[in-house]
Amino acid sequence: MEFWFLIFISSLSIFLAVILNHLLPTTPNSTKKKENKRNLPPGPPSVPILDNLLWLTKSLFDLEPILRQLRPKYGPIISLRVGFRTHVFITDASVAHKALVQKGSTFSDRPPALGAGRVLNSNQHNISSASYGPLWRLLRRNLMSEILHPSRVRSYAQGRKWVLDLLTQKLTKHADSGEPVCLVESFQYSMFCLLLLMCFGQKLDKDTVKKIETTQRRLLVSLGKFNIFAFLPRIGKLIFRKRWNELLEMRHEEEQALIPLIRSRKGRRQDHEDDNKTFIFGYVDSLFDLELPEDGGRKLTEGEMVTLCSEFLNGGTDTTSTSLQWIMANLVKHQDLQQKLVEEIEEVVGKEAEEVGEEDLNRMPYLKAVIMEGLRRHPPGHFVLPHAVSEEVTLEEYVIPKEATVNFTVADMGWDEKVWEEPMAFKPERFLDGGENVDITGSREIKMMPFGAGRRICPGLNLAMLHLEYFVANLVREFEWKTVEGEEVDLTEKQEFTTVMKKPLKARITQRTR
């Protein structure tokens, strides 16, 4: 039904466009618009009926090979007509730096939310989707100062140790039994426990964690199903009512899972002074007193708090657990690299240490190189979240219109053979002294941008790096990781919410002798 609906709508749009083109007189303004269109970034010819059918059923991941084929012909800035919007893709790191850093204020907006997006992000009332303006500044500043400030991050050290112990205990059972371990679910659960602690300030029981995790993951893996509602959303809701109701049901389940925790936290917060010694400040605590400047100074609604908490949980869980799996997969595949990392760990903390402490991480350059190489070779997102320009702007002699959506090919920038030697090889040594001088924030130049770059760079960059370094170091210190007999590590990719391993990593682990 969806297929024939798209054919009908696309055919109707072509018919109306042809009729209007013949009936409406040409004016100086319309001539000027045609002249501007000639200055758009180049791209393949647009055939509306085929475009609408093709792109609305595909994800950005499906576009990657197409963009790689188009770049030699059209250059580093390519425009595609996707549905009724022009999408501009920037595939070159130096051009990305001009857009995101040198022209950062212009390229820092977001496209308007449509269809499912308006439901899931409370009409763009979260950090990732908010327009570049007062609301975005308020929400981002709150997150950075209240939760991601270095002193606050240090206060969650015991929480990280607690989660590490949970993960180690689970893995020890596999080591003792000799059974291979499939890591992805263990990584996701562990990181989710940690982010729940940081969000709500408390350790939740296993059943509650699983309930919330299941609800969040169901939403993440189902996002592609709701692309249809970005295309004529009113008609889509009528034609695909069952799917629209499924979206509303998922959102309702999310609210049912998180609102009781928000209300409970609000009540406990009032007793903060009485139990100051045991009170753990959580992200949700920072939301209660926020006042929205563009909306008369009102407080956040419970639905908006659900959206912000969901963004916090998903942003810190899925990307980090995905990166953990990719990094560990390469350490399993390349035993020599794993051994080199073990030697550095033992040199810094000694063989008898029970843990690699957070204070030890800065003395481990090879560990940092492994993490950086993992993010370069396997960025969890192959594209950033879509950008929009706040006004029409010229970039590399091309006009980027205000209504266009702008995106950046993150993975290809990290694999550019003009920038990186043997880009598809996993070589942490390239990040050691005398190797690549890479600013991961992209402020000086962009060579890789797994966290984005410019004003919309991921605010959790430093926290993510800490989590990756801490967990990789301790997992390698505690266990020896090897391939399962008869099963090679398969680095084939698969697109979910992030770019994951198509065949999840399985490993045989044994505890290291001390």
PDB file of C-alpha atoms in Angstrom, residues 42-44 55 63-76 78-80:
ATOM      1  CA  PRO A  42      25.952  19.806  -8.748  1.00  0.00           C
ATOM      2  CA  GLY A  43      24.197  16.496  -8.619  1.00  0.00           C
ATOM      3  CA  PRO A  44      22.421  13.913 -10.764  1.00  0.00           C
ATOM      4  CA  TRP A  55      14.832   8.002  -1.167  1.00  0.00           C
ATOM      5  CA  LEU A  63      23.265   6.713   0.293  1.00  0.00           C
ATOM      6  CA  GLU A  64      26.937   6.148   1.134  1.00  0.00           C
ATOM      7  CA  PRO A  65      27.904   4.002  -1.874  1.00  0.00           C
ATOM      8  CA  ILE A  66      25.873   6.271  -4.157  1.00  0.00           C
ATOM      9  CA  LEU A  67      27.680   9.376  -2.898  1.00  0.00           C
ATOM     10  CA  ARG A  68      31.050   7.657  -3.392  1.00  0.00           C
ATOM     11  CA  GLN A  69      30.137   7.004  -7.021  1.00  0.00           C
ATOM     12  CA  LEU A  70      28.933  10.574  -7.531  1.00  0.00           C
ATOM     13  CA  ARG A  71      31.918  12.376  -6.000  1.00  0.00           C
ATOM     14  CA  PRO A  72      34.411  11.807  -8.876  1.00  0.00           C
ATOM     15  CA  LYS A  73      31.901  13.333 -11.285  1.00  0.00           C
ATOM     16  CA  TYR A  74      30.382  16.138  -9.201  1.00  0.00           C
ATOM     17  CA  GLY A  75      33.064  17.024  -6.673  1.00  0.00           C
ATOM     18  CA  PRO A  76      33.097  17.391  -2.873  1.00  0.00           C
ATOM     19  CA  ILE A  78      26.767  17.183  -4.020  1.00  0.00           C
ATOM     20  CA  SER A  79      23.057  17.997  -4.059  1.00  0.00           C
ATOM     21  CA  LEU A  80      20.312  15.410  -4.242  1.00  0.00           C
TER      22      LEU A  80
END
